[in-house]
Short mmCIF file of C-alpha atoms and ligand atoms in Angstrom, two decimals:
data_model
loop_
_atom_site.label_atom_id
_atom_site.label_comp_id
_atom_site.label_asym_id
_atom_site.label_seq_id
_atom_site.Cartn_x
_atom_site.Cartn_y
_atom_site.Cartn_z
CA UNK A 14 0.00 0.00 -0.01
CA UNK A 15 2.95 2.25 0.69
CA UNK A 16 3.72 2.94 -2.95
CA UNK A 17 0.09 3.03 -4.05
CA UNK A 18 -1.85 5.08 -1.54
CA UNK A 19 -5.43 5.37 -2.75
CA UNK A 20 -5.70 8.91 -1.30
CA UNK A 21 -4.91 11.69 -3.74
CA UNK A 22 -5.71 14.86 -1.76
CA UNK A 23 -8.19 16.45 0.58
CA UNK A 24 -11.26 16.83 -1.67
CA UNK A 25 -13.17 19.05 0.77
CA UNK A 26 -13.85 19.62 4.43
CA UNK A 27 -17.51 19.56 5.49
CA UNK A 28 -18.52 21.75 8.45
CA UNK A 29 -21.64 20.97 10.37
CA UNK A 30 -22.95 24.33 11.57
CA UNK A 31 -26.05 25.76 13.21
CA UNK A 32 -26.79 28.22 10.42
CA UNK A 33 -25.03 27.49 7.13
CA UNK A 34 -26.57 30.52 5.42
CA UNK A 35 -24.85 32.88 7.88
CA UNK A 36 -21.64 30.85 8.15
CA UNK A 37 -21.23 31.01 4.35
CA UNK A 38 -21.25 34.82 4.53
CA UNK A 39 -18.69 34.77 7.38
CA UNK A 40 -16.21 32.74 5.29
CA UNK A 41 -16.96 34.85 2.27
CA UNK A 42 -16.64 38.28 3.89
CA UNK A 43 -13.81 37.50 6.40
CA UNK A 44 -11.75 34.76 4.68
CA UNK A 45 -12.30 35.63 1.02
CA UNK A 46 -14.11 32.44 -0.09
CA UNK A 47 -16.51 32.36 -3.04
CA UNK A 48 -19.87 30.63 -2.59
CA UNK A 49 -19.99 28.45 -5.70
CA UNK A 50 -22.82 25.93 -5.18
CA UNK A 51 -25.90 25.31 -3.05
CA UNK A 52 -28.25 22.52 -2.16
CA UNK A 53 -31.32 22.99 0.03
CA UNK A 54 -35.08 23.51 0.05
CA UNK A 55 -34.92 25.61 -3.14
CA UNK A 56 -33.28 22.74 -5.02
CA UNK A 57 -35.56 20.06 -3.65
CA UNK A 58 -33.47 18.92 -0.68
CA UNK A 59 -35.66 18.62 2.44
CA UNK A 60 -33.26 17.62 5.23
CA UNK A 61 -30.12 19.76 4.98
CA UNK A 62 -28.89 22.98 3.40
CA UNK A 63 -25.30 23.02 2.13
CA UNK A 64 -23.14 25.75 0.66
CA UNK A 65 -19.93 24.97 -1.31
CA UNK A 66 -17.18 27.54 -0.87
CA UNK A 67 -13.93 27.69 -2.79
CA UNK A 68 -10.67 29.63 -2.77
CA UNK A 69 -7.58 28.51 -4.64
CA UNK A 70 -7.69 24.71 -4.39
CA UNK A 71 -9.52 24.84 -1.07
CA UNK A 72 -13.09 23.54 -0.88
CA UNK A 73 -15.30 23.85 2.20
CA UNK A 74 -18.89 22.66 2.46
CA UNK A 75 -21.05 24.19 5.18
CA UNK A 76 -24.10 22.12 6.13
CA UNK A 77 -27.05 22.67 8.47
CA UNK A 78 -29.95 20.47 9.34
CA UNK A 79 -33.46 21.57 8.34
CA UNK A 80 -35.23 19.23 10.77
CA UNK A 81 -34.65 18.44 14.46
CA UNK A 82 -33.71 14.76 14.22
CA UNK A 83 -31.12 14.98 11.43
CA UNK A 84 -27.58 13.75 12.36
CA UNK A 85 -26.05 17.05 11.28
CA UNK A 86 -28.27 18.91 13.75
CA UNK A 87 -27.55 16.37 16.47
CA UNK A 88 -23.82 16.74 15.85
CA UNK A 89 -24.11 20.53 16.16
CA UNK A 90 -26.12 20.25 19.37
CA UNK A 91 -23.34 18.15 20.88
CA UNK A 92 -20.16 19.61 19.41
CA UNK A 93 -21.14 23.08 18.30
CA UNK A 94 -20.03 24.16 14.87
CA UNK A 95 -17.11 22.03 13.67
CA UNK A 96 -15.69 19.76 11.02
CA UNK A 97 -18.04 16.84 10.49
CA UNK A 98 -16.20 15.19 7.62
CA UNK A 99 -12.74 15.15 6.06
CA UNK A 100 -13.34 14.09 2.43
CA UNK A 101 -10.44 12.46 0.65
CA UNK A 102 -10.25 12.05 -3.13
CA UNK A 103 -9.84 8.44 -4.21
CA UNK A 104 -9.91 6.79 -7.64
CA UNK A 105 -12.29 4.05 -6.54
CA UNK A 106 -14.51 4.67 -3.51
CA UNK A 107 -15.92 1.12 -3.45
CA UNK A 108 -12.61 -0.68 -3.57
CA UNK A 109 -10.94 1.71 -1.11
CA UNK A 110 -13.86 1.36 1.32
CA UNK A 111 -13.72 -2.42 1.12
CA UNK A 112 -9.96 -2.54 1.74
CA UNK A 113 -10.15 -0.14 4.67
CA UNK A 114 -12.95 -2.09 6.31
CA UNK A 115 -11.02 -5.35 5.79
CA UNK A 116 -8.12 -3.75 7.66
CA UNK A 117 -10.30 -2.75 10.57
CA UNK A 118 -11.90 0.57 9.67
CA UNK A 119 -15.45 1.14 10.97
CA UNK A 120 -17.73 1.63 8.00
CA UNK A 121 -20.35 4.42 8.36
CA UNK A 122 -21.64 4.98 4.83
CA UNK A 123 -21.31 1.95 2.48
CA UNK A 124 -20.33 2.73 -1.13
CA UNK A 125 -23.04 4.90 -2.63
CA UNK A 126 -23.55 6.30 -6.09
CA UNK A 127 -25.45 9.53 -6.82
CA UNK A 128 -26.09 10.70 -10.36
CA UNK A 129 -27.58 13.47 -12.41
CA UNK A 130 -27.31 14.50 -16.06
CA UNK A 131 -23.66 15.49 -15.45
CA UNK A 132 -22.49 12.11 -14.39
CA UNK A 133 -22.00 9.94 -11.35
CA UNK A 134 -20.37 10.64 -8.03
CA UNK A 135 -19.35 7.73 -5.84
CA UNK A 136 -18.60 8.03 -2.15
CA UNK A 137 -18.40 6.11 1.10
CA UNK A 138 -17.34 6.94 4.66
CA UNK A 139 -15.51 5.37 7.57
CA UNK A 140 -15.16 6.61 11.12
CA UNK A 141 -12.24 8.82 12.07
CA UNK A 142 -11.45 10.23 15.53
CA UNK A 143 -14.53 11.02 17.61
CA UNK A 144 -17.50 11.45 15.39
CA UNK A 145 -15.48 12.84 12.49
CA UNK A 146 -16.15 11.03 9.24
CA UNK A 147 -13.42 10.18 6.78
CA UNK A 148 -15.23 10.33 3.43
CA UNK A 149 -13.92 8.70 0.33
CA UNK A 150 -14.97 10.60 -2.78
CA UNK A 151 -14.53 9.47 -6.36
CA UNK A 152 -15.57 12.31 -8.71
CA UNK A 153 -13.78 10.95 -11.80
CA UNK A 154 -17.10 10.35 -13.56
CA UNK A 155 -18.74 13.64 -12.49
CA UNK A 156 -18.56 16.89 -14.42
CA UNK A 157 -20.94 19.06 -12.36
CA UNK A 158 -20.14 22.00 -10.06
CA UNK A 159 -19.85 19.82 -6.93
CA UNK A 160 -22.18 16.88 -6.59
CA UNK A 161 -25.57 15.80 -7.90
CA UNK A 162 -28.29 17.91 -6.31
CA UNK A 163 -26.13 21.06 -6.03
CA UNK A 164 -26.76 24.03 -8.21
CA UNK A 165 -24.07 26.52 -9.18
CA UNK A 166 -24.14 29.98 -7.56
CA UNK A 167 -22.72 33.07 -9.14
CA UNK A 168 -19.99 34.15 -6.76
CA UNK A 169 -20.43 37.64 -5.34
CA UNK A 170 -17.62 40.00 -6.21
CA UNK A 171 -18.04 41.98 -2.98
CA UNK A 172 -15.40 39.99 -1.10
CA UNK A 173 -11.98 39.64 -2.82
CA UNK A 174 -9.96 36.45 -2.40
CA UNK A 175 -7.44 36.52 0.45
CA UNK A 176 -4.78 34.68 -1.53
CA UNK A 177 -5.38 31.35 0.28
CA UNK A 178 -4.13 28.52 -1.88
CA UNK A 179 -4.56 25.07 -0.36
CA UNK A 180 -5.16 23.05 2.79
CA UNK A 181 -1.69 22.51 4.22
CA UNK A 182 -2.72 20.27 7.11
CA UNK A 183 -5.71 19.37 9.30
CA UNK A 184 -5.04 18.77 12.97
CA UNK A 185 -7.10 16.51 15.26
CA UNK A 186 -7.29 16.49 19.01
CA UNK A 187 -7.80 13.13 20.74
CA UNK A 188 -8.00 12.18 24.38
CA UNK A 189 -4.89 11.59 26.52
CA UNK A 190 -3.42 8.14 25.73
CA UNK A 191 -5.28 7.92 22.39
CA UNK A 192 -2.76 9.55 20.06
CA UNK A 193 -0.70 6.45 19.36
CA UNK A 194 -3.82 4.41 18.67
CA UNK A 195 -4.90 6.89 16.02
CA UNK A 196 -1.43 7.15 14.55
CA UNK A 197 -1.46 3.37 14.27
CA UNK A 198 -4.90 3.50 12.59
CA UNK A 199 -3.66 5.94 9.97
CA UNK A 200 -0.55 3.85 9.36
CA UNK A 201 -1.96 0.34 9.48
CA UNK A 202 -5.42 0.93 8.05
CA UNK A 203 -5.06 4.04 5.87
CA UNK A 204 -1.50 3.39 4.65
CA UNK A 205 -0.25 6.80 5.88
CA UNK A 206 3.37 7.26 7.11
CA UNK A 207 4.65 8.81 10.30
CA UNK A 208 6.38 12.06 9.43
CA UNK A 209 9.52 12.27 11.43
CA UNK A 210 11.58 15.39 11.14
CA UNK A 211 14.61 16.58 12.91
CA UNK A 212 13.04 18.70 15.61
CA UNK A 213 10.38 16.24 16.72
CA UNK A 214 11.76 16.37 20.24
CA UNK A 215 10.90 20.02 20.40
CA UNK A 216 7.17 19.25 20.24
CA UNK A 217 6.79 17.97 23.79
CA UNK A 218 8.61 20.61 25.73
CA UNK A 219 7.55 21.38 29.31
CA UNK A 220 6.00 24.49 27.86
CA UNK A 221 3.61 23.01 25.33
CA UNK A 222 1.34 20.73 27.36
CA UNK A 223 0.61 18.67 24.29
CA UNK A 224 2.02 15.73 22.45
CA UNK A 225 1.76 15.65 18.68
CA UNK A 226 2.53 13.25 15.84
CA UNK A 227 2.05 13.83 12.16
CA UNK A 228 0.82 11.21 9.75
CA UNK A 229 0.78 11.88 5.99
CA UNK A 230 0.22 10.09 2.73
CA UNK A 231 3.50 8.79 1.26
CA UNK A 232 3.58 11.69 -1.22
CA UNK A 233 2.90 14.24 1.50
CA UNK A 234 -0.23 15.55 -0.17
CA UNK A 235 -2.40 14.98 2.91
CA UNK A 236 -0.93 15.86 6.31
CA UNK A 237 -2.92 15.06 9.42
CA UNK A 238 -1.17 15.91 12.71
CA UNK A 239 -2.79 14.42 15.85
CA UNK A 240 -2.51 15.95 19.30
CA UNK A 241 -3.21 14.63 22.74
CA UNK A 242 -3.02 16.61 25.95
CA UNK A 243 0.09 16.19 28.05
CA UNK A 244 0.14 16.41 31.80
CA UNK A 245 0.64 20.01 32.86
CA UNK A 246 0.05 22.18 35.87
CA UNK A 247 -2.80 24.03 34.23
CA UNK A 248 -5.56 22.77 31.99
CA UNK A 249 -4.18 22.68 28.51
CA UNK A 250 -5.73 24.10 25.38
CA UNK A 251 -6.23 20.55 24.12
CA UNK A 252 -8.20 19.61 27.30
CA UNK A 253 -10.31 22.69 26.93
CA UNK A 254 -11.08 21.72 23.29
CA UNK A 255 -12.02 18.15 24.28
CA UNK A 256 -14.38 19.47 26.97
CA UNK A 257 -16.16 22.03 24.82
CA UNK A 258 -16.26 19.88 21.68
CA UNK A 259 -17.40 17.01 23.91
CA UNK A 260 -14.86 14.60 22.45
CA UNK A 261 -12.15 14.30 19.83
CA UNK A 262 -12.34 16.31 16.61
CA UNK A 263 -10.63 18.69 14.23
CA UNK A 264 -8.73 21.37 16.19
CA UNK A 265 -7.35 23.54 13.39
CA UNK A 266 -7.10 23.77 9.62
CA UNK A 267 -3.92 25.24 8.17
CA UNK A 268 -4.45 27.16 4.91
CA UNK A 269 -1.43 28.01 2.80
CA UNK A 270 -0.67 31.33 1.12
CA UNK A 271 2.25 32.44 -1.04
CA UNK A 272 2.33 35.90 0.56
CA UNK A 273 1.42 35.74 4.23
CA UNK A 274 1.96 39.45 4.78
CA UNK A 275 -0.62 40.38 2.08
CA UNK A 276 -3.04 37.65 3.19
CA UNK A 277 -2.91 38.54 6.90
CA UNK A 278 -3.28 42.28 6.17
CA UNK A 279 -6.42 41.55 4.19
CA UNK A 280 -7.84 39.07 6.72
CA UNK A 281 -7.24 41.56 9.57
CA UNK A 282 -8.91 44.36 7.57
CA UNK A 283 -11.88 42.04 6.96
CA UNK A 284 -12.24 41.39 10.70
CA UNK A 285 -10.51 38.04 11.26
CA UNK A 286 -9.27 37.95 14.88
CA UNK A 287 -5.83 36.49 15.33
CA UNK A 288 -4.02 35.36 18.46
CA UNK A 289 -1.87 38.27 19.70
CA UNK A 290 1.92 37.77 19.71
CA UNK A 291 3.87 39.48 22.52
CA UNK A 292 6.33 42.11 21.13
CA UNK A 293 9.09 40.31 23.10
CA UNK A 294 8.74 37.37 20.69
CA UNK A 295 10.43 39.42 17.99
CA UNK A 296 13.44 40.37 20.14
CA UNK A 297 15.00 36.94 19.63
CA UNK A 298 13.51 36.05 16.25
CA UNK A 299 16.52 36.90 14.11
CA UNK A 300 18.92 34.85 16.19
CA UNK A 301 16.50 31.93 16.44
CA UNK A 302 15.41 31.74 12.81
CA UNK A 303 18.27 33.31 10.90
CA UNK A 304 17.95 35.29 7.73
CA UNK A 305 14.47 35.50 6.19
CA UNK A 306 13.23 37.49 3.23
CA UNK A 307 10.39 39.24 5.03
CA UNK A 308 11.12 42.33 7.18
CA UNK A 309 10.80 41.39 10.87
CA UNK A 310 9.11 44.75 11.69
CA UNK A 311 6.35 43.85 9.28
CA UNK A 312 5.92 40.38 10.86
CA UNK A 313 5.83 42.07 14.26
CA UNK A 314 3.25 44.54 13.16
CA UNK A 315 0.94 41.74 11.99
CA UNK A 316 1.84 39.24 14.76
CA UNK A 317 3.14 36.63 12.30
CA UNK A 318 5.34 33.87 13.78
CA UNK A 319 8.43 32.29 12.17
CA UNK A 320 10.27 29.02 12.62
CA UNK A 321 13.04 27.20 10.90
CA UNK A 322 13.77 23.52 10.41
CA UNK A 323 16.37 21.52 8.48
CA UNK A 324 14.88 22.39 5.11
CA UNK A 325 13.96 26.05 5.37
CA UNK A 326 11.69 28.36 7.27
CA UNK A 327 7.97 28.96 7.59
CA UNK A 328 5.75 31.82 8.60
CA UNK A 329 2.45 31.18 10.44
CA UNK A 330 -0.30 32.82 12.47
CA UNK A 331 -3.30 31.39 14.28
CA UNK A 332 -6.80 32.79 14.41
CA UNK A 333 -9.05 32.95 17.49
CA UNK A 334 -11.65 30.16 17.53
CA UNK A 335 -14.24 30.85 14.79
CA UNK A 336 -17.25 29.97 16.94
CA UNK A 337 -18.24 30.74 20.56
CA UNK A 338 -16.93 27.42 21.86
CA UNK A 339 -13.14 27.44 22.17
CA UNK A 340 -12.78 24.67 19.58
CA UNK A 341 -11.97 25.02 15.89
CA UNK A 342 -9.55 27.69 14.68
CA UNK A 343 -7.47 28.35 11.56
CA UNK A 344 -3.80 28.70 10.85
CA UNK A 345 -2.42 30.72 7.93
CA UNK A 346 0.95 29.37 6.76
CA UNK A 347 3.57 30.27 4.19
CA UNK A 348 6.27 27.60 3.70
CA UNK A 349 9.66 28.80 2.51
CA UNK A 350 11.22 25.36 2.34
CA UNK A 351 10.34 24.21 5.85
CA UNK A 352 8.44 20.91 6.16
CA UNK A 353 7.68 21.20 9.87
CA UNK A 354 4.72 22.72 11.66
CA UNK A 355 6.28 25.50 13.69
CA UNK A 356 7.16 23.44 16.72
CA UNK A 357 9.87 25.95 17.80
CA UNK A 358 7.15 28.49 18.38
CA UNK A 359 5.69 26.65 21.40
CA UNK A 360 8.83 27.39 23.36
CA UNK A 361 9.56 30.78 21.76
CA UNK A 362 6.04 32.04 22.57
CA UNK A 363 6.17 30.74 26.13
CA UNK A 364 9.48 32.44 26.69
CA UNK A 365 8.26 35.68 25.12
CA UNK A 366 5.27 35.69 27.48
CA UNK A 367 7.62 35.09 30.41
CA UNK A 368 9.76 38.06 29.37
CA UNK A 369 6.59 40.25 29.32
CA UNK A 370 5.63 38.90 32.74
CA UNK A 371 9.14 39.61 34.07
CA UNK A 372 8.95 43.20 32.80
CA UNK A 373 5.69 43.68 34.69
CA UNK A 374 7.44 42.34 37.79
CA UNK A 375 5.15 39.30 37.96
CA UNK A 376 7.59 36.46 37.46
FE1 FE2 B 13 -0.75 23.67 12.37
#
């Protein structure tokens, strides 16, 4: 399976939300997505309303239930808004589903074909961490805008694109002691590989209160880091997530850009709220990361973080949670050679906060 992974890329991420109509406008106005397709009452669908949003190669589907007993509504009642399904492109949904179930995956949706005048779309789903579905989507025989039942929407030109290009990685949080089991699932059942890079040891510092491992397809096209909470003196961010999401699920989605300074400027102007970075973080940036093309003053102004690994550097910034529960958030990332995930920033941020504390005389 190693050389012939059936998984080509992330086809789309489906969010289960309380009000897809409003959420679609949020992603359009703040993050620069275009609403490209819709399915709901107006198209003859009675149970759910779904909006398809695109930017670059990124595809999000936002879905809400239209009746009280629908699983999408039940998921939202339990978890709040969040990622209900990670859809992976495959060449043959039926064969892939059968192989995964043979290897121990829990089947949720058996191979299904839906069709309209534009062709056939085949899909199936297995269970991922928590209630997150891993969907297998084969759209090779479908020419329509997204899937049968969806009608194209004319994208509004009121919100310009933010320069977001692709989904770099999707991170899941699982309960303490469960990370290795899920890593094993992705390796043994899904044929993913454990990504080991030189600064792995930096992930579990005393500062971070989390343990993380990254699994990816052999070609690196799909990267799925998995976190579990580590023992710490205070409740960690991972534990807070698990409590408010009521179980494991997607913690953050990293979206890539080729020009993080332009992207973050635009997102901030559109109202996206980012985590603040203490000014002291930038005092040691040059010596920690070495020469980078972007002016450090500009990174400091926008709160953008930087990290270096054996193959280059990366720039990244994290949003605040995008719903009232402190659960899902986004990362914006620009890779300049680096293949890591910004592990050095755990420690650098912690130390920067300590320097601020010390200056206030509180350390
Ligand atoms: Fe990340």
